[in-house]
Amino acid sequence: MRAIVLKEFQELRRDRRTLALLIAMPLLLLVIFGYAANFTVDHLTVAVYGPSTHDVVKLIDDNAKLKGHLNVVTTEVDGTKADAKTELQDGKANVAIYASAASGSGSSDAGTLNADVYIDGSNLFAAQSAKTIFAQVQQQLTQQAAQAQAKAEQAQAQQGQQSQQGQQSQEQSNSGGSQSQAQASSAQTPTLTVTTLFNPDLKTSWVMIPAIIGLILTFIGTIITSIGLVREREAGTLEQLAVMPLRASSVVLGKITPYFLLACIDMALITVLGLLLFGVPFNGDPAIFIVGAALFLFVVLGLGVLISSVSKTTGQAIQLAFMVLLPQILLSGMIFPLSAMAAGVRWIGYCLPLTWFTMVSQGVMIRGAGWDSLWFPLVILAGMAVIIFGLAVVRLSRSISPVKQKHGGGDVASRPADTDRASDAQPTEAA
């Protein structure tokens, strides 16, 4: 038994990748769950529109608790309700407020505030936090209005007691009472009409299905594709790839094309089933979704080829693929909201392709966003596709170059000429 234990330790010492995985994975999980596992969104971006915009901003600035949770990013006095909804559709804010002109005597304040609050339901946890915050705001404003009305009624009662001292004081009391009555009538209860857009019932499935589509594509592209070249190496057929008169880029395209087509079929099936079984809406342009999915597939398929080119065995390829897949599940915003993560972990999430595809899929399917608001994540995905595909081509060229040298060296494109020269030399030798 002692010999077996020593043998296993020696095997682990030789397999440095497995040893590194055993040590690094627990530390990685601890850091990720420690800094990213947070469902509470404490900071919300707010856009304010309408005639009473300045009163809403003043209300937020004067309340330390609100100021700590709400960050006003856009103010527009001449804005309309349509502008407020468009701000949410474009994903520029978590909450949009349209503050109409205050009723009463022409001066607007928190006590006479009438506002429509629109919440982006596609960001599930931010929407839940926003509903809680604005319910507290409504309660606070109602209490302030009730206190103001109670003070006005108390002043009116005091004036009524003084009216018993004489006719003159009675007349003064009547005038004071009418003034107090006016104050009481002016202390109207403020109105905040909260509406959740795009996902009124805050259904989790509506938010998760667009992200799960990307997760399944990541699984197909990264894990399954990464096994491809490793099997070629283990089966000894990598030499056939090396001697073929093809560039490395052509080999990579040839390897990923079947998986690309299969992933496209899976994407279509998953999307249709999500729409039919879970009632997930599809409010946007399908062309945007198709372009985003195609770019994302090139990224994850390139990752799979890149992993397979640096792995010597199938086990190593699967280990590396899971190490690539795990952060994308936890840090892409699919489970834990990006806005609730620590800044450093959030930037790691921005480096993951699933983060940007989730923005595209949720934007198209739930919010119905257009090209003008989704061009940036599409450009990021395109850049990632170019970089990762280029790295996969370079790495594959290095992987098969020793095999080329073993079978004659040089460029494979020159082999026909070498063959011709060899055939020409044979008659001479025979002579």
mmCIF file of C-alpha atoms in Angstrom, residues 173-399:
data_model
loop_
_atom_site.group_PDB
_atom_site.id
_atom_site.type_symbol
_atom_site.label_atom_id
_atom_site.label_comp_id
_atom_site.label_asym_id
_atom_site.label_seq_id
_atom_site.Cartn_x
_atom_site.Cartn_y
_atom_site.Cartn_z
ATOM 1 C CA SER A 173 -59.654 83.724 13.529
ATOM 2 C CA ASN A 174 -61.856 83.178 10.474
ATOM 3 C CA SER A 175 -59.180 84.620 8.228
ATOM 4 C CA GLY A 176 -56.501 82.516 9.980
ATOM 5 C CA GLY A 177 -58.722 79.469 9.830
ATOM 6 C CA SER A 178 -59.243 79.875 6.121
ATOM 7 C CA GLN A 179 -55.474 80.179 5.711
ATOM 8 C CA SER A 180 -54.925 77.030 7.777
ATOM 9 C CA GLN A 181 -57.582 75.255 5.727
ATOM 10 C CA ALA A 182 -55.749 76.231 2.600
ATOM 11 C CA GLN A 183 -52.528 74.868 4.070
ATOM 12 C CA ALA A 184 -54.266 71.632 4.983
ATOM 13 C CA SER A 185 -55.746 71.282 1.524
ATOM 14 C CA SER A 186 -52.365 71.999 -0.044
ATOM 15 C CA ALA A 187 -50.717 69.164 1.920
ATOM 16 C CA GLN A 188 -51.680 66.578 -0.654
ATOM 17 C CA THR A 189 -50.379 63.035 -0.595
ATOM 18 C CA PRO A 190 -47.603 62.590 -3.204
ATOM 19 C CA THR A 191 -48.121 59.966 -5.876
ATOM 20 C CA LEU A 192 -45.458 57.554 -7.135
ATOM 21 C CA THR A 193 -46.780 55.184 -9.778
ATOM 22 C CA VAL A 194 -44.279 52.326 -10.048
ATOM 23 C CA THR A 195 -44.354 50.253 -13.259
ATOM 24 C CA THR A 196 -42.056 47.351 -14.117
ATOM 25 C CA LEU A 197 -41.315 47.199 -17.836
ATOM 26 C CA PHE A 198 -40.296 44.225 -20.018
ATOM 27 C CA ASN A 199 -40.788 41.688 -17.208
ATOM 28 C CA PRO A 200 -43.798 42.848 -15.151
ATOM 29 C CA ASP A 201 -43.977 39.744 -12.951
ATOM 30 C CA LEU A 202 -40.175 39.568 -12.532
ATOM 31 C CA LYS A 203 -40.081 35.991 -13.810
ATOM 32 C CA THR A 204 -36.700 34.378 -13.346
ATOM 33 C CA SER A 205 -37.105 32.224 -16.454
ATOM 34 C CA TRP A 206 -37.446 35.303 -18.669
ATOM 35 C CA VAL A 207 -34.039 36.502 -17.521
ATOM 36 C CA MET A 208 -32.307 33.112 -17.362
ATOM 37 C CA ILE A 209 -33.318 31.599 -20.717
ATOM 38 C CA PRO A 210 -31.404 34.153 -22.871
ATOM 39 C CA ALA A 211 -28.309 33.556 -20.724
ATOM 40 C CA ILE A 212 -28.748 29.767 -20.739
ATOM 41 C CA ILE A 213 -28.683 29.852 -24.540
ATOM 42 C CA GLY A 214 -25.192 31.318 -24.322
ATOM 43 C CA LEU A 215 -24.179 28.815 -21.630
ATOM 44 C CA ILE A 216 -25.179 25.853 -23.801
ATOM 45 C CA LEU A 217 -23.318 27.315 -26.763
ATOM 46 C CA THR A 218 -20.292 27.755 -24.498
ATOM 47 C CA PHE A 219 -20.509 24.123 -23.412
ATOM 48 C CA ILE A 220 -20.669 22.879 -27.006
ATOM 49 C CA GLY A 221 -17.995 25.200 -28.286
ATOM 50 C CA THR A 222 -15.487 24.916 -25.465
ATOM 51 C CA ILE A 223 -15.696 21.389 -24.070
ATOM 52 C CA ILE A 224 -16.732 19.314 -27.066
ATOM 53 C CA THR A 225 -14.546 21.147 -29.573
ATOM 54 C CA SER A 226 -11.523 21.024 -27.278
ATOM 55 C CA ILE A 227 -11.571 17.228 -27.437
ATOM 56 C CA GLY A 228 -11.297 17.258 -31.242
ATOM 57 C CA LEU A 229 -7.583 17.920 -31.818
ATOM 58 C CA VAL A 230 -6.623 15.962 -28.712
ATOM 59 C CA ARG A 231 -8.266 12.873 -30.177
ATOM 60 C CA GLU A 232 -6.346 13.515 -33.394
ATOM 61 C CA ARG A 233 -3.114 13.540 -31.399
ATOM 62 C CA GLU A 234 -4.021 10.469 -29.322
ATOM 63 C CA ALA A 235 -5.162 8.507 -32.384
ATOM 64 C CA GLY A 236 -2.037 9.445 -34.336
ATOM 65 C CA THR A 237 -4.018 11.144 -37.111
ATOM 66 C CA LEU A 238 -2.497 14.559 -36.394
ATOM 67 C CA GLU A 239 0.184 13.638 -38.924
ATOM 68 C CA GLN A 240 -2.484 13.505 -41.615
ATOM 69 C CA LEU A 241 -3.484 17.086 -40.786
ATOM 70 C CA ALA A 242 0.143 18.149 -40.921
ATOM 71 C CA VAL A 243 0.858 16.741 -44.373
ATOM 72 C CA MET A 244 -2.338 18.111 -45.941
ATOM 73 C CA PRO A 245 -1.723 21.084 -48.285
ATOM 74 C CA LEU A 246 -3.745 23.457 -46.099
ATOM 75 C CA ARG A 247 -2.978 26.483 -44.013
ATOM 76 C CA ALA A 248 -3.498 26.363 -40.258
ATOM 77 C CA SER A 249 -6.458 28.740 -40.557
ATOM 78 C CA SER A 250 -8.131 26.349 -43.010
ATOM 79 C CA VAL A 251 -7.546 23.455 -40.625
ATOM 80 C CA VAL A 252 -9.119 25.419 -37.760
ATOM 81 C CA LEU A 253 -12.127 26.377 -39.889
ATOM 82 C CA GLY A 254 -12.514 22.789 -40.995
ATOM 83 C CA LYS A 255 -12.414 21.584 -37.395
ATOM 84 C CA ILE A 256 -14.972 24.059 -36.069
ATOM 85 C CA THR A 257 -17.440 24.102 -38.990
ATOM 86 C CA PRO A 258 -19.349 20.916 -37.970
ATOM 87 C CA TYR A 259 -19.591 22.125 -34.374
ATOM 88 C CA PHE A 260 -20.657 25.565 -35.584
ATOM 89 C CA LEU A 261 -23.536 24.075 -37.595
ATOM 90 C CA LEU A 262 -24.594 21.797 -34.728
ATOM 91 C CA ALA A 263 -24.463 24.704 -32.288
ATOM 92 C CA CYS A 264 -26.645 26.787 -34.620
ATOM 93 C CA ILE A 265 -29.244 24.010 -34.651
ATOM 94 C CA ASP A 266 -29.095 23.750 -30.853
ATOM 95 C CA MET A 267 -29.435 27.519 -30.542
ATOM 96 C CA ALA A 268 -32.563 27.533 -32.710
ATOM 97 C CA LEU A 269 -34.119 24.631 -30.783
ATOM 98 C CA ILE A 270 -33.353 26.136 -27.380
ATOM 99 C CA THR A 271 -34.700 29.529 -28.381
ATOM 100 C CA VAL A 272 -37.939 28.090 -29.770
ATOM 101 C CA LEU A 273 -38.458 25.863 -26.724
ATOM 102 C CA GLY A 274 -37.787 28.795 -24.414
ATOM 103 C CA LEU A 275 -40.409 30.861 -26.210
ATOM 104 C CA LEU A 276 -42.998 28.064 -26.216
ATOM 105 C CA LEU A 277 -42.475 26.372 -22.847
ATOM 106 C CA PHE A 278 -41.585 29.332 -20.639
ATOM 107 C CA GLY A 279 -43.352 32.122 -22.500
ATOM 108 C CA VAL A 280 -40.156 34.148 -22.864
ATOM 109 C CA PRO A 281 -40.839 37.106 -25.173
ATOM 110 C CA PHE A 282 -38.837 37.935 -28.274
ATOM 111 C CA ASN A 283 -39.389 41.658 -28.709
ATOM 112 C CA GLY A 284 -36.382 42.622 -30.828
ATOM 113 C CA ASP A 285 -34.885 42.099 -34.259
ATOM 114 C CA PRO A 286 -33.919 38.443 -34.895
ATOM 115 C CA ALA A 287 -31.058 39.608 -37.127
ATOM 116 C CA ILE A 288 -29.296 41.184 -34.128
ATOM 117 C CA PHE A 289 -29.662 37.968 -32.162
ATOM 118 C CA ILE A 290 -28.314 35.861 -35.042
ATOM 119 C CA VAL A 291 -25.297 38.126 -35.559
ATOM 120 C CA GLY A 292 -24.516 38.131 -31.833
ATOM 121 C CA ALA A 293 -24.863 34.340 -31.601
ATOM 122 C CA ALA A 294 -22.629 33.783 -34.647
ATOM 123 C CA LEU A 295 -19.886 36.021 -33.243
ATOM 124 C CA PHE A 296 -20.174 34.351 -29.858
ATOM 125 C CA LEU A 297 -19.899 30.906 -31.453
ATOM 126 C CA PHE A 298 -16.691 31.885 -33.227
ATOM 127 C CA VAL A 299 -15.279 32.989 -29.868
ATOM 128 C CA VAL A 300 -16.126 29.827 -27.922
ATOM 129 C CA LEU A 301 -15.177 27.503 -30.796
ATOM 130 C CA GLY A 302 -11.844 29.284 -31.072
ATOM 131 C CA LEU A 303 -11.399 28.779 -27.338
ATOM 132 C CA GLY A 304 -12.050 25.069 -27.801
ATOM 133 C CA VAL A 305 -9.426 24.773 -30.538
ATOM 134 C CA LEU A 306 -6.985 26.826 -28.462
ATOM 135 C CA ILE A 307 -7.469 24.532 -25.470
ATOM 136 C CA SER A 308 -7.061 21.393 -27.572
ATOM 137 C CA SER A 309 -3.847 22.720 -29.104
ATOM 138 C CA VAL A 310 -2.191 23.095 -25.683
ATOM 139 C CA SER A 311 -3.500 19.817 -24.237
ATOM 140 C CA LYS A 312 -1.759 16.480 -24.660
ATOM 141 C CA THR A 313 -4.577 14.240 -23.414
ATOM 142 C CA THR A 314 -8.353 14.301 -23.373
ATOM 143 C CA GLY A 315 -8.338 14.622 -19.596
ATOM 144 C CA GLN A 316 -6.205 17.748 -19.736
ATOM 145 C CA ALA A 317 -8.488 19.253 -22.380
ATOM 146 C CA ILE A 318 -11.577 18.645 -20.257
ATOM 147 C CA GLN A 319 -9.873 20.107 -17.175
ATOM 148 C CA LEU A 320 -8.873 23.289 -18.999
ATOM 149 C CA ALA A 321 -12.306 23.557 -20.596
ATOM 150 C CA PHE A 322 -14.007 23.426 -17.203
ATOM 151 C CA MET A 323 -11.599 26.033 -15.855
ATOM 152 C CA VAL A 324 -12.673 28.288 -18.725
ATOM 153 C CA LEU A 325 -16.357 27.417 -18.347
ATOM 154 C CA LEU A 326 -16.704 27.893 -14.583
ATOM 155 C CA PRO A 327 -15.860 31.641 -14.444
ATOM 156 C CA GLN A 328 -18.260 32.298 -17.295
ATOM 157 C CA ILE A 329 -21.092 30.708 -15.345
ATOM 158 C CA LEU A 330 -20.386 32.671 -12.172
ATOM 159 C CA LEU A 331 -19.012 35.993 -13.427
ATOM 160 C CA SER A 332 -20.988 36.704 -16.599
ATOM 161 C CA GLY A 333 -24.008 38.140 -14.798
ATOM 162 C CA MET A 334 -26.111 35.082 -15.572
ATOM 163 C CA ILE A 335 -26.471 34.097 -11.896
ATOM 164 C CA PHE A 336 -24.979 36.935 -9.871
ATOM 165 C CA PRO A 337 -25.574 40.517 -11.066
ATOM 166 C CA LEU A 338 -22.446 42.288 -12.261
ATOM 167 C CA SER A 339 -23.389 45.498 -10.469
ATOM 168 C CA ALA A 340 -23.315 43.662 -7.116
ATOM 169 C CA MET A 341 -19.777 42.319 -7.587
ATOM 170 C CA ALA A 342 -16.557 43.849 -6.350
ATOM 171 C CA ALA A 343 -14.875 46.093 -8.917
ATOM 172 C CA GLY A 344 -11.957 43.758 -9.608
ATOM 173 C CA VAL A 345 -14.167 40.701 -10.071
ATOM 174 C CA ARG A 346 -16.545 42.746 -12.240
ATOM 175 C CA TRP A 347 -13.708 43.581 -14.639
ATOM 176 C CA ILE A 348 -12.896 39.884 -14.902
ATOM 177 C CA GLY A 349 -16.515 39.373 -15.903
ATOM 178 C CA TYR A 350 -16.162 41.995 -18.619
ATOM 179 C CA CYS A 351 -13.329 39.937 -20.119
ATOM 180 C CA LEU A 352 -15.607 36.915 -20.617
ATOM 181 C CA PRO A 353 -17.519 36.450 -23.901
ATOM 182 C CA LEU A 354 -20.649 35.099 -22.195
ATOM 183 C CA THR A 355 -21.063 38.454 -20.416
ATOM 184 C CA TRP A 356 -21.425 40.306 -23.706
ATOM 185 C CA PHE A 357 -23.622 37.684 -25.347
ATOM 186 C CA THR A 358 -25.948 37.803 -22.341
ATOM 187 C CA MET A 359 -26.251 41.566 -22.831
ATOM 188 C CA VAL A 360 -27.165 41.024 -26.480
ATOM 189 C CA SER A 361 -29.615 38.153 -25.924
ATOM 190 C CA GLN A 362 -31.429 39.795 -23.013
ATOM 191 C CA GLY A 363 -31.474 43.129 -24.808
ATOM 192 C CA VAL A 364 -33.019 41.655 -27.952
ATOM 193 C CA MET A 365 -35.403 39.129 -26.428
ATOM 194 C CA ILE A 366 -36.686 40.971 -23.355
ATOM 195 C CA ARG A 367 -36.212 44.711 -23.944
ATOM 196 C CA GLY A 368 -36.451 44.750 -27.732
ATOM 197 C CA ALA A 369 -33.276 46.831 -28.000
ATOM 198 C CA GLY A 370 -31.968 47.800 -31.429
ATOM 199 C CA TRP A 371 -28.651 48.133 -33.217
ATOM 200 C CA ASP A 372 -28.043 51.612 -31.819
ATOM 201 C CA SER A 373 -27.916 50.327 -28.238
ATOM 202 C CA LEU A 374 -26.337 46.888 -28.799
ATOM 203 C CA TRP A 375 -23.549 47.810 -31.197
ATOM 204 C CA PHE A 376 -20.954 47.987 -28.419
ATOM 205 C CA PRO A 377 -21.307 44.387 -27.113
ATOM 206 C CA LEU A 378 -21.405 43.194 -30.736
ATOM 207 C CA VAL A 379 -18.129 44.994 -31.457
ATOM 208 C CA ILE A 380 -16.586 43.467 -28.315
ATOM 209 C CA LEU A 381 -17.638 39.978 -29.434
ATOM 210 C CA ALA A 382 -16.228 40.605 -32.912
ATOM 211 C CA GLY A 383 -12.915 41.717 -31.425
ATOM 212 C CA MET A 384 -12.783 38.655 -29.178
ATOM 213 C CA ALA A 385 -13.519 36.400 -32.163
ATOM 214 C CA VAL A 386 -10.630 37.873 -34.169
ATOM 215 C CA ILE A 387 -8.156 37.679 -31.271
ATOM 216 C CA ILE A 388 -9.031 34.177 -30.067
ATOM 217 C CA PHE A 389 -9.317 32.756 -33.587
ATOM 218 C CA GLY A 390 -5.922 34.253 -34.417
ATOM 219 C CA LEU A 391 -4.370 32.745 -31.283
ATOM 220 C CA ALA A 392 -5.886 29.363 -32.142
ATOM 221 C CA VAL A 393 -4.387 29.501 -35.647
ATOM 222 C CA VAL A 394 -0.936 30.459 -34.338
ATOM 223 C CA ARG A 395 -0.995 27.799 -31.645
ATOM 224 C CA LEU A 396 -2.175 25.116 -34.065
ATOM 225 C CA SER A 397 0.606 26.042 -36.491
ATOM 226 C CA ARG A 398 3.138 25.517 -33.713
ATOM 227 C CA SER A 399 1.526 22.202 -32.750
#
